Structure formats: structure tokens, C-alpha cells
């Protein structure tokens, strides 16, 4: 699915399956992505500032240029810090 440039600021996406989605430049600031599957998603340039990614799966995801400032990344799999 292509959600490029979409605005999901403050959205509740608990457990969402966004694997292989195109999320280029998407606004996910302050979003709740607890347990979300973002494996192999393209998050290039995405704004994840303040997002709750607890337990999310980012295995194989592209996160270059993504803003993770203040994001909760506890228990995230596939994230190279």
C-alpha cells in the first residue's frame, strides 16, 4: 500500500499491519504504533517524533532520514540503534 506523504499524526495504529507499505515522508508524529508490523516498510523521511513504537517490528524497514526524536522504541525489533 502507498501511504506516502499521508498525515497520521496522533493516530491510533495499535497492532497495525503496515508491512511492505510505502510510508515515504509520512507524518506519524505522536502516533501510537504499539505492536505494529512495519517490516520491510519504506519510512524514508518519515516523521516518527514522539511516536510510541513499543514492541513494533521494523525488521528490514528503511528508516533513513526518519525523525525518531522522542520516540519510544522499547522492545522494537529490527531497529539498529
Short mmCIF file of N, CA, C and O in Angstrom, two decimals:
data_model
loop_
_atom_site.label_atom_id
_atom_site.label_comp_id
_atom_site.label_asym_id
_atom_site.label_seq_id
_atom_site.Cartn_x
_atom_site.Cartn_y
_atom_site.Cartn_z
N UNK A 1 0.84 -1.19 0.00
CA UNK A 1 0.00 0.00 0.00
C UNK A 1 0.88 1.24 0.00
O UNK A 1 1.94 1.25 0.61
N UNK A 2 0.44 2.27 -0.65
CA UNK A 2 1.21 3.51 -0.73
C UNK A 2 0.51 4.60 0.08
O UNK A 2 -0.56 5.08 -0.27
N UNK A 3 1.16 4.94 1.20
CA UNK A 3 0.66 6.00 2.08
C UNK A 3 1.62 7.18 2.09
O UNK A 3 1.59 7.99 3.01
N UNK A 4 2.45 7.30 1.08
CA UNK A 4 3.46 8.35 1.03
C UNK A 4 2.84 9.72 1.28
O UNK A 4 1.77 10.03 0.74
N UNK A 5 3.52 10.51 2.13
CA UNK A 5 3.13 11.88 2.47
C UNK A 5 1.80 11.98 3.25
O UNK A 5 1.29 13.08 3.45
N UNK A 6 1.24 10.86 3.69
CA UNK A 6 -0.02 10.89 4.45
C UNK A 6 0.20 11.48 5.84
O UNK A 6 1.31 11.48 6.37
N UNK A 7 -0.86 11.99 6.43
CA UNK A 7 -0.80 12.56 7.77
C UNK A 7 -1.54 11.65 8.74
O UNK A 7 -2.77 11.60 8.76
N UNK A 8 -0.74 10.91 9.53
CA UNK A 8 -1.28 10.04 10.57
C UNK A 8 -0.86 10.55 11.94
O UNK A 8 -0.73 9.77 12.88
N UNK A 9 -0.64 11.84 12.07
CA UNK A 9 -0.23 12.42 13.35
C UNK A 9 -1.27 12.07 14.41
O UNK A 9 -2.47 12.20 14.18
N UNK A 10 -0.79 11.59 15.56
CA UNK A 10 -1.61 11.23 16.72
C UNK A 10 -2.59 10.09 16.45
O UNK A 10 -3.52 9.86 17.22
N UNK A 11 -2.41 9.36 15.36
CA UNK A 11 -3.30 8.24 15.03
C UNK A 11 -3.06 7.05 15.96
O UNK A 11 -1.96 6.84 16.45
N UNK A 12 -4.10 6.28 16.21
CA UNK A 12 -4.01 5.06 16.99
C UNK A 12 -3.94 3.89 16.02
O UNK A 12 -4.93 3.53 15.39
N UNK A 13 -2.73 3.34 15.87
CA UNK A 13 -2.49 2.26 14.92
C UNK A 13 -1.95 1.03 15.64
O UNK A 13 -1.06 0.34 15.14
N UNK A 14 -2.49 0.75 16.81
CA UNK A 14 -2.04 -0.39 17.62
C UNK A 14 -2.21 -1.68 16.84
O UNK A 14 -3.29 -1.97 16.33
N UNK A 15 -1.10 -2.44 16.72
CA UNK A 15 -1.13 -3.72 16.05
C UNK A 15 -1.36 -3.66 14.54
O UNK A 15 -1.61 -4.69 13.91
N UNK A 16 -1.26 -2.49 13.95
CA UNK A 16 -1.49 -2.34 12.50
C UNK A 16 -0.48 -3.14 11.69
O UNK A 16 0.69 -3.23 12.05
N UNK A 17 -0.92 -3.72 10.60
CA UNK A 17 -0.03 -4.43 9.70
C UNK A 17 0.29 -3.51 8.52
O UNK A 17 -0.51 -3.37 7.59
N UNK A 18 1.45 -2.88 8.60
CA UNK A 18 1.91 -1.98 7.55
C UNK A 18 3.17 -2.54 6.88
O UNK A 18 3.96 -1.81 6.32
N UNK A 19 3.31 -3.86 6.92
CA UNK A 19 4.48 -4.48 6.31
C UNK A 19 4.51 -4.19 4.81
O UNK A 19 3.47 -4.20 4.15
N UNK A 20 5.69 -3.87 4.34
CA UNK A 20 5.95 -3.58 2.93
C UNK A 20 5.23 -2.33 2.41
O UNK A 20 5.18 -2.09 1.21
N UNK A 21 4.68 -1.52 3.31
CA UNK A 21 3.99 -0.30 2.89
C UNK A 21 4.99 0.79 2.52
O UNK A 21 6.10 0.86 3.05
N UNK A 22 4.59 1.64 1.59
CA UNK A 22 5.38 2.82 1.25
C UNK A 22 4.88 3.96 2.14
O UNK A 22 3.76 4.43 1.99
N UNK A 23 5.72 4.34 3.10
CA UNK A 23 5.39 5.39 4.06
C UNK A 23 6.39 6.54 3.95
O UNK A 23 6.74 7.17 4.94
N UNK A 24 6.83 6.80 2.74
CA UNK A 24 7.83 7.84 2.49
C UNK A 24 7.28 9.20 2.87
O UNK A 24 6.21 9.60 2.39
N UNK A 25 7.97 9.89 3.76
CA UNK A 25 7.58 11.24 4.16
C UNK A 25 6.30 11.32 4.96
O UNK A 25 5.76 12.41 5.16
N UNK A 26 5.79 10.20 5.44
CA UNK A 26 4.54 10.20 6.19
C UNK A 26 4.71 10.86 7.56
O UNK A 26 5.78 10.82 8.15
N UNK A 27 3.67 11.51 8.04
CA UNK A 27 3.68 12.13 9.36
C UNK A 27 3.02 11.18 10.35
O UNK A 27 1.81 10.98 10.32
N UNK A 28 3.84 10.57 11.21
CA UNK A 28 3.37 9.68 12.26
C UNK A 28 3.75 10.25 13.63
O UNK A 28 3.87 9.51 14.60
N UNK A 29 3.91 11.56 13.71
CA UNK A 29 4.31 12.17 14.98
C UNK A 29 3.23 11.93 16.03
O UNK A 29 2.04 12.03 15.75
N UNK A 30 3.69 11.54 17.21
CA UNK A 30 2.82 11.26 18.37
C UNK A 30 1.84 10.11 18.12
O UNK A 30 0.90 9.92 18.89
N UNK A 31 2.03 9.34 17.06
CA UNK A 31 1.14 8.21 16.78
C UNK A 31 1.43 7.05 17.71
O UNK A 31 2.55 6.88 18.21
N UNK A 32 0.43 6.22 17.95
CA UNK A 32 0.58 5.02 18.77
C UNK A 32 0.68 3.82 17.84
O UNK A 32 -0.31 3.44 17.21
N UNK A 33 1.88 3.27 17.75
CA UNK A 33 2.15 2.14 16.87
C UNK A 33 2.58 0.92 17.67
O UNK A 33 3.38 0.10 17.21
N UNK A 34 2.04 0.77 18.87
CA UNK A 34 2.38 -0.35 19.75
C UNK A 34 2.09 -1.67 19.04
O UNK A 34 0.97 -1.90 18.56
N UNK A 35 3.12 -2.52 18.95
CA UNK A 35 2.96 -3.83 18.34
C UNK A 35 2.71 -3.82 16.84
O UNK A 35 2.35 -4.85 16.27
N UNK A 36 2.90 -2.69 16.18
CA UNK A 36 2.66 -2.61 14.74
C UNK A 36 3.71 -3.38 13.95
O UNK A 36 4.86 -3.49 14.37
N UNK A 37 3.31 -3.92 12.82
CA UNK A 37 4.22 -4.62 11.93
C UNK A 37 4.60 -3.68 10.79
O UNK A 37 3.81 -3.41 9.90
N UNK A 38 5.83 -3.16 10.87
CA UNK A 38 6.36 -2.27 9.86
C UNK A 38 7.51 -2.94 9.10
O UNK A 38 8.34 -2.26 8.50
N UNK A 39 7.54 -4.26 9.14
CA UNK A 39 8.63 -4.98 8.49
C UNK A 39 8.66 -4.68 6.99
O UNK A 39 7.61 -4.63 6.34
N UNK A 40 9.85 -4.43 6.50
CA UNK A 40 10.09 -4.14 5.08
C UNK A 40 9.35 -2.91 4.56
O UNK A 40 9.20 -2.74 3.36
N UNK A 41 8.86 -2.06 5.46
CA UNK A 41 8.21 -0.82 5.04
C UNK A 41 9.27 0.22 4.69
O UNK A 41 10.38 0.18 5.19
N UNK A 42 8.91 1.16 3.84
CA UNK A 42 9.81 2.25 3.49
C UNK A 42 9.35 3.50 4.24
O UNK A 42 8.34 4.10 3.91
N UNK A 43 10.12 3.85 5.29
CA UNK A 43 9.83 5.01 6.14
C UNK A 43 10.83 6.13 5.89
O UNK A 43 11.09 6.95 6.77
N UNK A 44 11.38 6.18 4.69
CA UNK A 44 12.37 7.19 4.35
C UNK A 44 11.78 8.59 4.56
O UNK A 44 10.75 8.93 3.99
N UNK A 45 12.41 9.37 5.41
CA UNK A 45 11.97 10.74 5.65
C UNK A 45 10.71 10.88 6.48
O UNK A 45 10.15 11.96 6.59
N UNK A 46 10.25 9.78 7.08
CA UNK A 46 9.02 9.83 7.89
C UNK A 46 9.26 10.57 9.19
O UNK A 46 10.35 10.56 9.75
N UNK A 47 8.22 11.21 9.70
CA UNK A 47 8.28 11.89 11.00
C UNK A 47 7.63 10.99 12.03
O UNK A 47 6.41 10.83 12.06
N UNK A 48 8.47 10.37 12.86
CA UNK A 48 8.02 9.49 13.94
C UNK A 48 8.30 10.12 15.29
O UNK A 48 8.34 9.44 16.31
N UNK A 49 8.48 11.43 15.31
CA UNK A 49 8.83 12.11 16.56
C UNK A 49 7.71 11.93 17.59
O UNK A 49 6.54 12.11 17.29
N UNK A 50 8.10 11.49 18.78
CA UNK A 50 7.15 11.31 19.86
C UNK A 50 6.23 10.11 19.70
O UNK A 50 5.34 9.90 20.51
N UNK A 51 6.44 9.31 18.66
CA UNK A 51 5.58 8.14 18.44
C UNK A 51 5.89 7.04 19.45
O UNK A 51 7.01 6.91 19.93
N UNK A 52 4.88 6.23 19.76
CA UNK A 52 5.06 5.08 20.64
C UNK A 52 5.16 3.84 19.77
O UNK A 52 4.17 3.37 19.23
N UNK A 53 6.40 3.33 19.65
CA UNK A 53 6.68 2.16 18.82
C UNK A 53 6.94 0.92 19.65
O UNK A 53 7.51 -0.06 19.17
N UNK A 54 6.52 0.92 20.91
CA UNK A 54 6.79 -0.21 21.81
C UNK A 54 6.38 -1.53 21.17
O UNK A 54 5.23 -1.70 20.74
N UNK A 55 7.34 -2.44 21.08
CA UNK A 55 7.08 -3.78 20.55
C UNK A 55 6.83 -3.86 19.06
O UNK A 55 6.45 -4.91 18.55
N UNK A 56 7.06 -2.77 18.33
CA UNK A 56 6.84 -2.79 16.88
C UNK A 56 7.94 -3.60 16.18
O UNK A 56 9.03 -3.77 16.70
N UNK A 57 7.63 -4.09 15.00
CA UNK A 57 8.57 -4.84 14.19
C UNK A 57 9.02 -3.98 13.02
O UNK A 57 8.23 -3.66 12.14
N UNK A 58 10.32 -3.60 13.04
CA UNK A 58 10.90 -2.80 11.96
C UNK A 58 11.93 -3.59 11.15
O UNK A 58 12.75 -3.01 10.46
N UNK A 59 11.87 -4.91 11.24
CA UNK A 59 12.83 -5.75 10.54
C UNK A 59 12.79 -5.47 9.03
O UNK A 59 11.72 -5.54 8.41
N UNK A 60 13.92 -5.11 8.49
CA UNK A 60 14.03 -4.86 7.05
C UNK A 60 13.47 -3.52 6.60
O UNK A 60 13.48 -3.22 5.42
N UNK A 61 12.98 -2.71 7.54
CA UNK A 61 12.40 -1.41 7.17
C UNK A 61 13.50 -0.42 6.81
O UNK A 61 14.59 -0.45 7.37
N UNK A 62 13.19 0.47 5.89
CA UNK A 62 14.08 1.57 5.53
C UNK A 62 13.68 2.77 6.36
O UNK A 62 12.55 3.25 6.26
N UNK A 63 14.62 3.23 7.21
CA UNK A 63 14.30 4.37 8.08
C UNK A 63 15.29 5.51 7.91
O UNK A 63 15.41 6.37 8.77
N UNK A 64 15.95 5.55 6.75
CA UNK A 64 16.91 6.63 6.52
C UNK A 64 16.17 7.97 6.50
O UNK A 64 15.05 8.06 6.00
N UNK A 65 16.78 8.94 7.08
CA UNK A 65 16.25 10.31 7.20
C UNK A 65 14.97 10.40 8.05
O UNK A 65 14.34 11.44 8.10
N UNK A 66 14.55 9.30 8.69
CA UNK A 66 13.36 9.34 9.55
C UNK A 66 13.68 10.08 10.84
O UNK A 66 14.79 9.99 11.37
N UNK A 67 12.73 10.83 11.34
CA UNK A 67 12.88 11.56 12.59
C UNK A 67 12.28 10.72 13.71
O UNK A 67 11.07 10.52 13.78
N UNK A 68 13.16 10.22 14.60
CA UNK A 68 12.73 9.39 15.72
C UNK A 68 12.91 10.13 17.05
O UNK A 68 12.89 9.51 18.11
N UNK A 69 13.05 11.44 17.00
CA UNK A 69 13.28 12.22 18.22
C UNK A 69 12.13 12.03 19.21
O UNK A 69 10.97 12.22 18.87
N UNK A 70 12.46 11.60 20.41
CA UNK A 70 11.46 11.44 21.46
C UNK A 70 10.56 10.23 21.29
O UNK A 70 9.63 10.03 22.07
N UNK A 71 10.83 9.39 20.30
CA UNK A 71 10.01 8.20 20.08
C UNK A 71 10.34 7.13 21.12
O UNK A 71 11.48 6.98 21.53
N UNK A 72 9.33 6.38 21.54
CA UNK A 72 9.51 5.26 22.46
C UNK A 72 9.79 4.03 21.61
O UNK A 72 8.91 3.56 20.90
N UNK A 73 11.03 3.53 21.69
CA UNK A 73 11.43 2.39 20.89
C UNK A 73 11.73 1.15 21.74
O UNK A 73 12.41 0.24 21.30
N UNK A 74 11.14 1.11 22.93
CA UNK A 74 11.34 -0.06 23.79
C UNK A 74 10.79 -1.31 23.15
O UNK A 74 9.65 -1.35 22.69
N UNK A 75 11.63 -2.35 23.11
CA UNK A 75 11.19 -3.64 22.59
C UNK A 75 11.00 -3.70 21.09
O UNK A 75 10.44 -4.67 20.57
N UNK A 76 11.46 -2.69 20.36
CA UNK A 76 11.33 -2.70 18.90
C UNK A 76 12.30 -3.72 18.32
O UNK A 76 13.47 -3.75 18.69
N UNK A 77 11.83 -4.54 17.41
CA UNK A 77 12.72 -5.50 16.75
C UNK A 77 13.13 -4.95 15.40
O UNK A 77 12.36 -4.26 14.73
N UNK A 78 14.38 -5.25 15.02
CA UNK A 78 14.87 -4.85 13.71
C UNK A 78 15.40 -3.43 13.63
O UNK A 78 15.69 -2.95 12.55
N UNK A 79 15.51 -2.75 14.77
CA UNK A 79 16.00 -1.37 14.77
C UNK A 79 17.45 -1.35 15.19
O UNK A 79 17.79 -1.75 16.30
N UNK A 80 18.32 -0.91 14.30
CA UNK A 80 19.74 -0.78 14.62
C UNK A 80 19.98 0.62 15.17
O UNK A 80 19.84 1.58 14.46
N UNK A 81 20.31 0.69 16.47
CA UNK A 81 20.48 1.99 17.09
C UNK A 81 21.90 2.45 17.06
O UNK A 81 22.82 1.87 17.26
#
